């Protein structure tokens, strides 16, 4: 018989039971469910809503259940409808009628809202610390690669010189924003909904602030209907996770390109790559590809959540039970991706010589060549045109700019002198870009220091 026996005259059809049940996925919240119930029972006892002795019995019973679940002594029953019903059933089996008093002044609607908030607060912190670990790895890798000149691209065409350190520090900024977004999301997640009841709160003289304090929430939810209807924090977290995955996916895409023979800018450690079952020469970037692939999955979870919520009238509707699988999947996969990506990235071999060779080949110092003429007094557009013809000449003659003789330069403008060779040297091109945010070693030092300062205060 179900908890709601009384109103019902018939046993539940087993198909209804199976279809309705959420125990297979909400049992991961058993700790939160029990901790929330302990706080509720404590408050019920303190306010005199139930006898102190009953409250103590309930708390002891709940603690026993928690310990037995942790030790494996007690197994979660797949027959139960959900984790809330399961815990209450076991409690009543163990302590008798006192157990039936736990649900006084509470509904599963505010109970589940509480459990998800508690569970996702914990998971948000986990995502956050995974991101911090990844930022640490990026900062360390950047510090080792300040001299690794590589071409920067626009339209995937070689554009201007920068360094590998400068490049990956761009990703550090994205992940810093991700951490800040999670922190912001956490603020709204950190509200305690218990006391909302089914939707209209309760007539019992409960002490919501006390429960809030016992469960270490920052504040209580302000409206009981919203308290049980709101899943904004789930949607917000899924949006944050989607952004993290988008960043990781772009980074993965770059790594996949860079370890191709055509680029050969990096080599993955053997421990973080895979072979082919047929082609003996292959070394595949499976991890980066899977991270890119799982991004679609996390976006899918986000779409599930937004679509699930969009037409729901207030307050609780059973549709909302669908929030769990989607957000749990998104959170677990995001953490797994950040962690494995970090491990793969930390062991990556940076092939500076290949980066430099590529940087030398693509006329990526053409802007600097034009700027050289501008510094000698020519208007930028005039200089741009001269260098355009110079590049065309180089292409026709299979030469690079730095391989031209001064005589050849003079065919395009008399203004050129010996100084041009220094001006278009790739190291000069990089290190002259010493503005805040630029690729020069000094700018990069500043950016690394920024990341490290963020980590120190995070
Ligand atoms: N398993 C349910 C869920 O996850 C718990 C809340 C049930 N509330 C209700 N009124 N049926 O949403």
Coordinates of C-alpha atoms and ligand atoms in Angstrom, one line a residue, residues 22 26 81-82 84 107-109 112 231 316-318 320-321 323-324, ligand 1:
X22 CA 11.9 8.3 -9.7
X26 CA 16.7 10.6 -7.2
X81 CA 8.3 5.7 -5.5
X82 CA 11.1 8.1 -4.7
X84 CA 11.5 10.8 0.1
X107 CA 5.0 18.3 1.7
X108 CA 7.1 16.4 -0.8
X109 CA 6.9 19.5 -2.9
X112 CA 12.1 17.8 -3.2
X231 CA 13.4 25.5 -10.9
X316 CA 4.2 21.8 -8.5
X317 CA 3.5 19.6 -11.5
X318 CA 4.8 16.0 -11.9
X320 CA 9.2 18.7 -12.7
X321 CA 10.4 15.2 -11.7
X323 CA 14.5 17.9 -14.0
X324 CA 16.7 15.5 -12.2
Ligands
LIG1 N1 9.6 12.4 -7.0 C1 8.9 13.7 -7.0 C2 9.8 14.6 -7.9 O1 10.9 14.3 -8.0 C3 8.8 14.2 -5.6 C4 7.7 15.3 -5.5 C5 6.4 14.6 -5.5 N2 5.4 15.5 -5.3 C6 4.1 15.2 -5.6 N3 3.2 16.1 -5.4 N4 3.8 14.1 -6.3 O2 9.3 15.6 -8.3

